[in-house]
């Protein structure tokens, strides 16, 4: 065969070699991500580089809405900043802080101002009353949060999973037909408690100064609690570690503005004088003295004194030259969680697990699914092979047809291995669909070429092949158009099926079908 006439077969061979290398070569894959929001996954420990999602490896899936209410078309006077609105609304809601309220001002003519409150304990009537007491008119109040908030939650959850070193995790948004919005977290090889602990905590981290108030009453010492630092004040987060002197901790570095404010607060609140080494939280939490609390989601996880050497840098105003210190915890596990929260950031709102669902799929059951998927694929190939050989009875036509169809599956597996796409049952269904549509298109080519008698020249073959290719091209376009909404919309497992089907159709039209045409021409013609 001349290279010029059979370059499509050579291209197919190149694709097969590259795909096989991607599937089996050690060290290939690593960092990558699927098109459906998959978190970076580690290389497989098995004989291939293929990765498997929850349904084929076992693990936990959580599907839950976001706690929150949204007021739309809120009338905020021009010149009023978001911070002022947040403080006013929070002040009129019991148990709600300004950090639990978010205001998005309209920036374009087609946008409206929204106010969100992230608390599962606030009712729509209480939210409406708080807005009215603050002097803000509004249009409607609905359950749920804005799309921007959901996008932020999805991003932060992905970061948390990545920071925790968990492989194969996937976080995505799903919208139901009734316009309900859910966050779906899938974690292969992870039990339910691990996932719940990681994704249900908001991860709000603060450093709070606790010190005696200046105006004391006759009921004992009164203490002030002044939040000084939060996630946005750190320019660098170190690795959780344990040292003999400070115990479990996370080293941190403040940004310049936060360092100046922190140093000034330490001098103002007495931590550089009588407050040096004066934290008694462990001995008496009700009478702690001068302490710096590390607070995560409102819970004190550690209380520390200001050591003399650090206090000296505050007094001499040298802290800003090297604004680093350590945030201690009770144990290394808490230090690692603190590091995750500091790096990933805090969730603006928590997930409502009471209205959501969660389940754990045992790895043993997932292995059965994997085996059944393999058996189903082999049965599909055997059935297609039998039908093709019965239809044509000529190995010269049938054998290349089956080899070409199976090559599409190999190329698809190579793509999945290269981008580290975690394969689930929906993807397996897509592979089986690709086998069926691929053989169907190849049958159209063979029938069109052989239906009008013997093929005695390449010119005759090309004329008939073009007619067939127009038919399969139109069919491919129809399939892609029909599957595109499923691939774009967040419809859970349907998205994976659609993506594999579309990718298989594209590979077929651009690579395998033309290659089969060249093979068939060389077998049926003498010149």
Coordinates of C-alpha atoms in Angstrom, one line a residue:
X1 CA 0.0 0.0 0.0
X2 CA 1.3 3.5 -0.8
X3 CA 1.7 5.9 2.0
X4 CA 0.0 8.7 0.1
X5 CA -3.2 6.6 -0.5
X6 CA -3.3 5.1 3.0
X7 CA -2.3 7.9 5.3
X8 CA -5.6 7.5 7.2
X9 CA -4.6 4.0 8.2
X10 CA -1.2 5.2 9.4
X11 CA -2.9 8.0 11.4
X12 CA -5.1 5.3 13.0
X13 CA -2.1 3.2 13.9
X14 CA -0.4 6.3 15.5
X15 CA -3.5 7.0 17.6
X16 CA -3.6 3.3 18.7
X17 CA 0.1 3.3 19.7
X18 CA -0.2 6.6 21.6
X19 CA -3.4 5.4 23.3
X20 CA -1.8 2.1 24.3
X21 CA 1.2 4.0 25.8
X22 CA -1.2 6.3 27.7
X23 CA -3.0 3.3 29.2
X24 CA -0.1 1.0 30.1
X25 CA 3.1 3.1 30.4
X26 CA 4.2 3.8 34.0
X27 CA 4.1 7.4 35.1
X28 CA 1.7 8.6 32.4
X29 CA -1.3 10.6 33.6
X30 CA -0.7 12.2 37.0
X31 CA -2.0 15.7 37.1
X32 CA -5.1 16.2 35.0
X33 CA -8.8 16.6 35.3
X34 CA -12.0 15.4 33.7
X35 CA -14.3 17.6 31.9
X36 CA -17.0 17.3 34.5
X37 CA -15.4 19.0 37.4
X38 CA -13.1 16.3 38.5
X39 CA -10.5 17.0 41.1
X40 CA -6.9 16.1 40.2
X41 CA -6.4 12.4 40.7
X42 CA -3.3 10.3 41.5
X43 CA -1.8 7.7 39.2
X44 CA -3.3 4.3 39.4
X45 CA -1.6 1.5 41.4
X46 CA -3.0 -1.2 39.1
X47 CA -1.6 -2.6 35.8
X48 CA -3.0 0.4 33.8
X49 CA -3.2 4.1 34.2
X50 CA -7.0 4.0 34.1
X51 CA -8.8 5.7 37.1
X52 CA -12.2 4.6 38.4
X53 CA -14.8 6.7 40.0
X54 CA -17.1 5.9 42.9
X55 CA -19.2 3.2 41.2
X56 CA -16.2 1.2 40.1
X57 CA -13.9 1.6 43.2
X58 CA -16.3 2.2 46.1
X59 CA -16.5 5.3 48.3
X60 CA -19.0 7.9 49.5
X61 CA -21.4 10.2 47.7
X62 CA -23.1 13.2 49.3
X63 CA -25.8 15.2 47.6
X64 CA -27.1 18.2 49.5
X65 CA -28.5 21.7 49.0
X66 CA -26.8 24.8 50.5
X67 CA -28.2 26.3 53.6
X68 CA -29.3 29.8 52.9
X69 CA -32.0 32.3 51.9
X70 CA -31.8 34.9 49.1
X71 CA -33.7 38.2 48.9
X72 CA -33.8 39.5 45.3
X73 CA -34.4 43.0 43.9
X74 CA -33.3 44.6 47.2
X75 CA -33.4 48.4 47.1
X76 CA -30.1 49.5 48.5
X77 CA -29.6 53.3 48.5
X78 CA -26.8 54.5 46.2
X79 CA -23.5 55.0 48.0
X80 CA -24.3 52.3 50.7
X81 CA -21.5 49.8 50.8
X82 CA -22.1 46.0 51.0
X83 CA -20.4 45.9 54.5
X84 CA -22.9 48.3 55.9
X85 CA -25.8 46.3 54.6
X86 CA -24.4 43.1 55.9
X87 CA -23.9 44.5 59.4
X88 CA -27.3 46.0 59.5
X89 CA -29.1 42.9 58.4
X90 CA -27.1 40.6 60.7
X91 CA -27.8 42.9 63.6
X92 CA -31.5 42.3 63.2
X93 CA -31.2 38.5 63.1
X94 CA -30.6 36.4 66.2
X95 CA -27.4 34.4 66.2
X96 CA -26.3 35.7 62.8
X97 CA -23.0 37.5 62.3
X98 CA -22.0 39.8 59.4
X99 CA -19.9 37.0 57.9
X100 CA -23.1 35.0 57.5
X101 CA -24.7 37.7 55.3
X102 CA -23.6 38.5 51.7
X103 CA -24.6 41.4 49.5
X104 CA -24.1 41.5 45.7
X105 CA -24.8 44.9 44.4
X106 CA -26.1 45.3 40.8
X107 CA -23.3 46.4 38.5
X108 CA -25.3 46.4 35.2
X109 CA -28.7 47.4 34.0
X110 CA -29.8 43.7 33.7
X111 CA -28.7 42.8 37.2
X112 CA -30.5 43.1 40.5
X113 CA -29.1 43.5 44.0
X114 CA -29.3 40.4 46.2
X115 CA -28.9 39.8 49.9
X116 CA -28.1 36.3 51.1
X117 CA -28.1 34.9 54.7
X118 CA -26.3 31.7 55.3
X119 CA -28.0 30.1 58.2
X120 CA -30.3 27.1 58.5
X121 CA -32.0 28.6 61.6
X122 CA -33.4 31.7 59.9
X123 CA -36.9 31.6 58.4
X124 CA -38.1 33.6 55.4
X125 CA -40.3 35.7 57.8
X126 CA -37.4 36.5 60.0
X127 CA -35.3 37.4 57.0
X128 CA -38.0 39.7 55.7
X129 CA -38.4 41.3 59.0
X130 CA -34.7 42.0 59.3
X131 CA -34.6 43.6 55.9
X132 CA -37.6 45.8 56.7
X133 CA -36.1 46.8 60.1
X134 CA -32.9 47.8 58.2
X135 CA -34.9 50.0 55.9
X136 CA -34.4 47.9 52.7
X137 CA -37.3 47.1 50.3
X138 CA -37.1 43.8 48.4
X139 CA -38.9 41.9 45.7
X140 CA -39.0 38.2 46.7
X141 CA -37.3 35.9 49.2
X142 CA -36.5 32.3 48.2
X143 CA -34.8 29.3 49.6
X144 CA -31.3 28.7 48.4
X145 CA -28.3 30.8 47.4
X146 CA -27.1 32.5 44.3
X147 CA -25.2 30.8 41.5
X148 CA -22.1 32.8 42.4
X149 CA -22.2 31.4 45.9
X150 CA -22.7 27.9 44.6
X151 CA -19.7 28.3 42.3
X152 CA -17.6 29.5 45.2
X153 CA -18.6 26.6 47.4
X154 CA -17.8 24.1 44.6
X155 CA -14.3 25.6 44.1
X156 CA -13.5 25.7 47.8
X157 CA -14.7 22.1 48.3
X158 CA -12.4 21.0 45.4
X159 CA -9.5 22.8 47.0
X160 CA -10.3 21.2 50.4
X161 CA -10.3 17.7 48.8
X162 CA -7.1 18.4 47.0
X163 CA -5.4 19.9 50.1
X164 CA -6.5 16.8 52.1
X165 CA -4.6 14.6 49.6
X166 CA -7.7 12.5 48.7
X167 CA -7.5 11.2 45.2
X168 CA -10.3 10.7 42.7
X169 CA -12.7 13.2 44.3
X170 CA -15.3 15.0 42.2
X171 CA -17.4 18.0 43.2
X172 CA -20.1 19.4 40.9
X173 CA -23.4 21.2 40.8
X174 CA -26.6 19.4 39.8
X175 CA -29.9 21.2 38.9
X176 CA -33.2 19.2 38.9
X177 CA -36.1 19.6 36.6
X178 CA -37.9 21.5 39.4
X179 CA -35.0 24.0 39.5
X180 CA -33.6 22.7 42.8
X181 CA -29.8 23.1 43.1
X182 CA -27.6 20.5 44.8
X183 CA -23.9 20.1 45.5
X184 CA -22.7 16.6 44.7
X185 CA -19.4 15.3 46.3
X186 CA -18.1 11.9 45.2
X187 CA -15.1 10.5 47.0
X188 CA -13.8 7.0 45.9
X189 CA -12.1 4.8 48.5
X190 CA -13.2 7.1 51.3
X191 CA -15.7 6.4 54.1
X192 CA -18.7 8.5 54.9
X193 CA -17.3 10.1 58.1
X194 CA -14.2 11.3 56.4
X195 CA -16.2 13.1 53.7
X196 CA -18.8 14.5 56.1
X197 CA -16.1 16.0 58.3
X198 CA -14.3 17.5 55.4
X199 CA -17.2 19.0 53.5
X200 CA -19.8 19.9 56.1
X201 CA -17.6 22.2 58.1
X202 CA -17.5 25.8 56.8
X203 CA -13.8 26.1 57.9
X204 CA -14.0 29.7 59.1
X205 CA -10.7 30.4 60.9
X206 CA -10.0 33.3 63.1
X207 CA -7.4 34.5 65.6
X208 CA -9.2 36.1 68.5
X209 CA -7.6 38.2 71.2
X210 CA -9.1 37.6 74.7
X211 CA -8.1 40.0 77.5
X212 CA -9.5 41.6 80.6
X213 CA -11.9 44.5 79.9
X214 CA -10.9 47.9 81.2
X215 CA -14.2 48.6 82.9
X216 CA -14.7 45.8 85.4
X217 CA -17.9 45.1 87.2
X218 CA -18.4 43.6 90.7
X219 CA -19.1 40.2 89.2
X220 CA -15.5 39.2 88.6
X221 CA -13.2 39.9 85.7
X222 CA -15.0 40.6 82.4
X223 CA -13.2 39.7 79.1
X224 CA -13.3 41.2 75.7
X225 CA -13.1 39.1 72.6
X226 CA -11.6 40.9 69.6
X227 CA -11.3 39.0 66.2
X228 CA -7.9 40.0 64.8
X229 CA -7.1 37.7 61.8
X230 CA -9.0 35.6 59.3
X231 CA -8.1 33.6 56.2
X232 CA -7.5 36.6 53.9
X233 CA -4.8 38.0 56.2
X234 CA -2.3 35.3 55.5
X235 CA 0.2 35.5 52.7
X236 CA 1.8 32.1 53.3
X237 CA 0.6 28.9 55.0
X238 CA 3.2 26.3 56.1
X239 CA 2.8 22.6 56.6
X240 CA 1.2 21.2 59.7
X241 CA 4.0 19.8 62.0
X242 CA 4.9 19.0 65.5
X243 CA 7.9 20.5 67.3
X244 CA 9.2 19.9 70.8
X245 CA 8.9 23.5 71.8
X246 CA 5.5 24.5 70.4
X247 CA 3.8 21.1 69.8
X248 CA 1.4 20.6 66.9
X249 CA 1.1 23.8 64.9
X250 CA 0.9 25.5 61.4
X251 CA 3.5 28.2 60.6
X252 CA 1.9 31.2 59.0
X253 CA 3.0 34.6 57.5
X254 CA 0.8 37.7 57.5
X255 CA 0.5 40.1 54.7
X256 CA 1.8 43.6 55.3
X257 CA -1.5 45.3 56.3
X258 CA -2.6 42.5 58.5
X259 CA 0.8 42.5 60.2
X260 CA 0.6 46.2 61.0
X261 CA -3.0 45.9 62.4
X262 CA -2.0 42.8 64.4
X263 CA 1.1 44.4 65.9
X264 CA -0.9 47.6 66.9
X265 CA -3.6 45.5 68.5
X266 CA -1.1 43.5 70.6
X267 CA 0.3 46.8 72.0
X268 CA -3.1 48.3 72.5
X269 CA -4.6 45.4 74.3
X270 CA -1.8 44.8 76.7
X271 CA -0.2 41.7 75.3
X272 CA 3.2 43.3 75.3
X273 CA 3.1 44.1 79.0
X274 CA 1.3 42.2 81.7
X275 CA -0.2 40.0 79.0
X276 CA 3.2 38.3 78.2
X277 CA 3.0 34.5 78.9
X278 CA -0.3 35.1 80.8
X279 CA -2.8 32.7 79.2
X280 CA -4.4 30.4 81.7
X281 CA -7.1 28.9 79.4
X282 CA -6.2 25.3 80.0
X283 CA -6.3 25.7 83.8
X284 CA -9.4 27.9 83.8
X285 CA -11.3 28.6 80.6
X286 CA -13.7 31.0 82.4
X287 CA -10.8 33.1 83.6
X288 CA -8.2 32.8 80.8
X289 CA -6.1 35.9 81.2
X290 CA -4.4 37.2 78.1
X291 CA -4.9 34.6 75.3
X292 CA -4.8 34.3 71.5
X293 CA -7.5 31.9 70.5
X294 CA -7.4 29.8 67.3
X295 CA -11.1 29.6 66.5
X296 CA -12.5 27.3 63.7
X297 CA -16.2 27.5 63.0
X298 CA -16.8 29.3 66.3
X299 CA -15.0 26.6 68.4
X300 CA -11.7 27.3 70.2
X301 CA -9.2 24.7 69.1
X302 CA -6.2 26.2 70.8
X303 CA -5.3 29.0 73.2
X304 CA -1.8 30.5 73.3
X305 CA 0.2 33.1 75.2
X306 CA 2.3 35.8 73.6
X307 CA 5.9 34.8 74.3
X308 CA 8.4 37.4 75.4
X309 CA 10.5 37.3 72.3
X310 CA 7.4 37.9 70.1
X311 CA 6.1 40.6 72.5
X312 CA 9.5 42.3 72.1
X313 CA 9.1 42.5 68.3
X314 CA 5.7 44.1 68.9
X315 CA 7.1 46.7 71.4
X316 CA 9.9 47.6 69.0
X317 CA 7.6 47.7 66.1
X318 CA 9.7 45.2 64.2
X319 CA 7.1 42.5 63.7
X320 CA 6.2 43.8 60.3
X321 CA 9.7 43.1 59.1
X322 CA 9.2 39.4 59.6
X323 CA 5.4 38.9 60.3
X324 CA 5.5 35.1 60.9
X325 CA 4.3 33.1 63.9
X326 CA 2.7 29.7 64.5
X327 CA -0.9 28.7 65.1
X328 CA -1.1 25.9 67.6
X329 CA -3.6 23.1 67.9
X330 CA -4.3 20.3 70.4
X331 CA -3.0 17.5 68.1
X332 CA -1.5 16.9 64.6
X333 CA -4.9 15.9 63.2
X334 CA -6.4 19.3 64.1
X335 CA -3.3 21.0 62.7
X336 CA -3.8 19.3 59.4
X337 CA -7.4 20.4 59.3
X338 CA -6.4 23.9 60.2
X339 CA -3.9 23.9 57.3
X340 CA -6.6 22.7 54.9
X341 CA -9.0 25.4 56.0
X342 CA -6.4 28.2 55.7
X343 CA -5.2 27.1 52.3
X344 CA -8.7 26.4 50.8
X345 CA -10.6 29.2 52.5
X346 CA -13.9 29.1 54.3
X347 CA -17.1 28.0 52.8
X348 CA -19.6 30.9 52.6
X349 CA -22.4 28.5 53.6
X350 CA -22.7 25.0 54.9
X351 CA -24.5 22.1 53.2
X352 CA -27.9 21.0 54.4
X353 CA -27.4 17.3 55.0
X354 CA -30.8 16.9 56.5
X355 CA -32.4 17.6 53.1
X356 CA -29.7 15.8 51.2
X357 CA -28.7 12.2 50.8
X358 CA -25.5 10.3 51.3
X359 CA -24.4 6.7 50.8
X360 CA -21.4 4.6 51.0
X361 CA -20.6 2.0 48.4
X362 CA -18.5 -0.9 49.6
X363 CA -15.3 -1.5 47.6
X364 CA -16.3 -5.2 47.3
X365 CA -19.5 -4.3 45.6
X366 CA -17.7 -1.8 43.3
X367 CA -15.4 -4.6 42.2
X368 CA -18.4 -6.6 41.2
X369 CA -19.7 -3.7 39.2
X370 CA -16.3 -3.5 37.5
X371 CA -16.4 -7.2 36.6
X372 CA -19.9 -7.0 35.3
X373 CA -19.0 -4.0 33.2
X374 CA -16.2 -6.0 31.6
X375 CA -18.5 -8.9 31.0
X376 CA -21.1 -6.7 29.5
X377 CA -18.5 -5.1 27.1
X378 CA -17.3 -8.5 26.0
X379 CA -20.8 -9.8 25.4
X380 CA -21.5 -6.7 23.3
X381 CA -18.4 -7.3 21.2
X382 CA -19.3 -11.0 20.8
X383 CA -22.8 -10.2 19.8
X384 CA -21.8 -7.5 17.3
X385 CA -19.1 -9.9 15.9
X386 CA -21.6 -12.6 15.3
X387 CA -24.1 -10.4 13.6
X388 CA -21.4 -8.9 11.3
X389 CA -20.0 -12.3 10.2
X390 CA -23.5 -13.6 9.6
X391 CA -24.4 -10.5 7.6
X392 CA -21.3 -10.6 5.3
X393 CA -19.7 -14.1 5.6
X394 CA -16.5 -12.6 4.2
X395 CA -13.6 -12.1 6.7
X396 CA -12.1 -9.5 4.4
X397 CA -15.1 -7.2 5.2
X398 CA -16.1 -8.3 8.7
X399 CA -12.7 -8.6 10.4
X400 CA -11.4 -5.1 9.6
X401 CA -14.8 -3.8 10.6
X402 CA -14.5 -5.3 14.1
X403 CA -10.9 -4.3 14.5
X404 CA -11.7 -0.7 13.5
X405 CA -14.7 -0.5 15.9
X406 CA -12.6 -1.8 18.8
X407 CA -9.8 0.6 18.0
X408 CA -12.3 3.4 18.9
X409 CA -12.6 2.0 22.3
X410 CA -8.8 1.7 22.8
X411 CA -8.4 5.4 21.7
X412 CA -11.2 6.5 24.1
X413 CA -9.5 4.6 26.9
X414 CA -6.2 6.2 26.1
X415 CA -7.8 9.7 26.3
X416 CA -9.4 8.7 29.7
X417 CA -6.0 7.6 31.0
X418 CA -4.2 10.6 29.7
X419 CA -6.6 13.1 31.3
X420 CA -7.1 10.9 34.4
X421 CA -10.9 10.8 33.9
X422 CA -12.4 8.6 36.7
X423 CA -14.5 6.0 34.9
X424 CA -18.0 5.3 36.2
X425 CA -20.9 3.2 35.0
X426 CA -22.2 6.1 32.9
X427 CA -18.9 6.1 31.0
X428 CA -19.0 2.4 30.5
X429 CA -22.5 2.8 29.0
X430 CA -21.0 5.4 26.6
X431 CA -18.2 3.0 25.5
X432 CA -20.9 0.3 24.7
X433 CA -22.9 2.9 22.8
X434 CA -19.7 3.9 20.8
X435 CA -19.2 0.2 19.8
X436 CA -22.8 0.0 18.6
X437 CA -22.8 3.3 16.6
X438 CA -19.3 2.6 15.3
X439 CA -20.2 -0.8 13.8
X440 CA -23.5 0.7 12.5
X441 CA -21.6 3.3 10.5
X442 CA -19.1 0.8 9.2
X443 CA -22.0 -1.4 8.0
X444 CA -23.3 1.6 6.1
X445 CA -20.0 2.0 4.4
X446 CA -19.7 -1.7 3.5
X447 CA -23.2 -1.9 2.2
X448 CA -23.0 1.2 0.1
X449 CA -19.6 0.1 -1.4
X450 CA -20.8 -3.5 -2.1
X451 CA -24.5 -3.0 -2.9
X452 CA -24.0 -2.1 -6.6
X453 CA -21.8 -5.0 -7.6
X454 CA -18.0 -5.6 -7.6
X455 CA -15.6 -2.8 -7.0
X456 CA -13.2 -2.9 -9.9
X457 CA -11.3 0.4 -9.4
X458 CA -10.4 2.9 -6.7
X459 CA -12.4 5.5 -8.5
X460 CA -15.6 3.5 -8.2
X461 CA -14.8 2.8 -4.6
X462 CA -14.3 6.5 -3.8
X463 CA -17.5 7.5 -5.4
X464 CA -19.5 5.0 -3.4
X465 CA -17.5 5.7 -0.2
X466 CA -18.3 9.4 -0.4
X467 CA -22.1 8.7 -0.6
X468 CA -21.8 6.5 2.6
X469 CA -19.6 9.1 4.4
X470 CA -22.2 11.8 3.8
X471 CA -24.8 9.6 5.5
X472 CA -22.6 8.7 8.6
X473 CA -21.5 12.4 8.8
X474 CA -25.1 13.5 9.0
X475 CA -25.8 10.8 11.6
X476 CA -22.8 11.9 13.6
X477 CA -23.8 15.5 13.6
X478 CA -27.3 14.5 14.7
X479 CA -25.8 12.5 17.6
X480 CA -23.6 15.3 18.7
X481 CA -26.4 17.9 18.6
X482 CA -28.7 15.6 20.6
X483 CA -26.0 14.8 23.2
X484 CA -24.6 18.3 23.6
X485 CA -27.2 19.5 26.1
X486 CA -26.6 16.5 28.3
X487 CA -22.8 17.1 28.1
X488 CA -23.1 20.8 29.1
X489 CA -25.9 20.7 31.7
X490 CA -25.1 19.4 35.2
X491 CA -27.4 16.3 35.0
X492 CA -25.2 13.9 37.0
X493 CA -24.4 10.5 35.3
X494 CA -26.0 11.6 32.0
X495 CA -23.1 14.0 31.5
X496 CA -20.5 11.3 31.6
X497 CA -22.5 9.2 29.1
X498 CA -22.9 12.1 26.7
X499 CA -19.2 13.1 26.9
X500 CA -18.0 9.7 26.0
X501 CA -20.5 9.3 23.2
X502 CA -19.7 12.6 21.6
X503 CA -15.9 12.0 21.9
X504 CA -16.4 8.5 20.4
X505 CA -18.4 9.9 17.4
X506 CA -15.8 12.5 16.7
X507 CA -13.0 10.0 16.8
X508 CA -15.0 7.7 14.5
X509 CA -15.8 10.4 11.9
X510 CA -12.3 12.0 11.9
X511 CA -10.1 8.9 12.3
X512 CA -11.5 5.4 12.3
X513 CA -14.2 5.5 9.6
X514 CA -11.9 7.0 7.0
X515 CA -9.2 4.5 7.9
X516 CA -11.7 1.6 7.5
X517 CA -12.5 3.0 4.0
X518 CA -8.8 2.8 3.1
X519 CA -8.5 -0.7 4.4
X520 CA -11.7 -1.8 2.5
X521 CA -10.4 -0.2 -0.7
X522 CA -7.1 -2.0 -0.5
X523 CA -8.9 -5.3 0.1
X524 CA -11.6 -5.0 -2.6
X525 CA -9.7 -3.3 -5.5
X526 CA -6.7 -4.4 -7.5
X527 CA -5.5 -0.9 -8.2

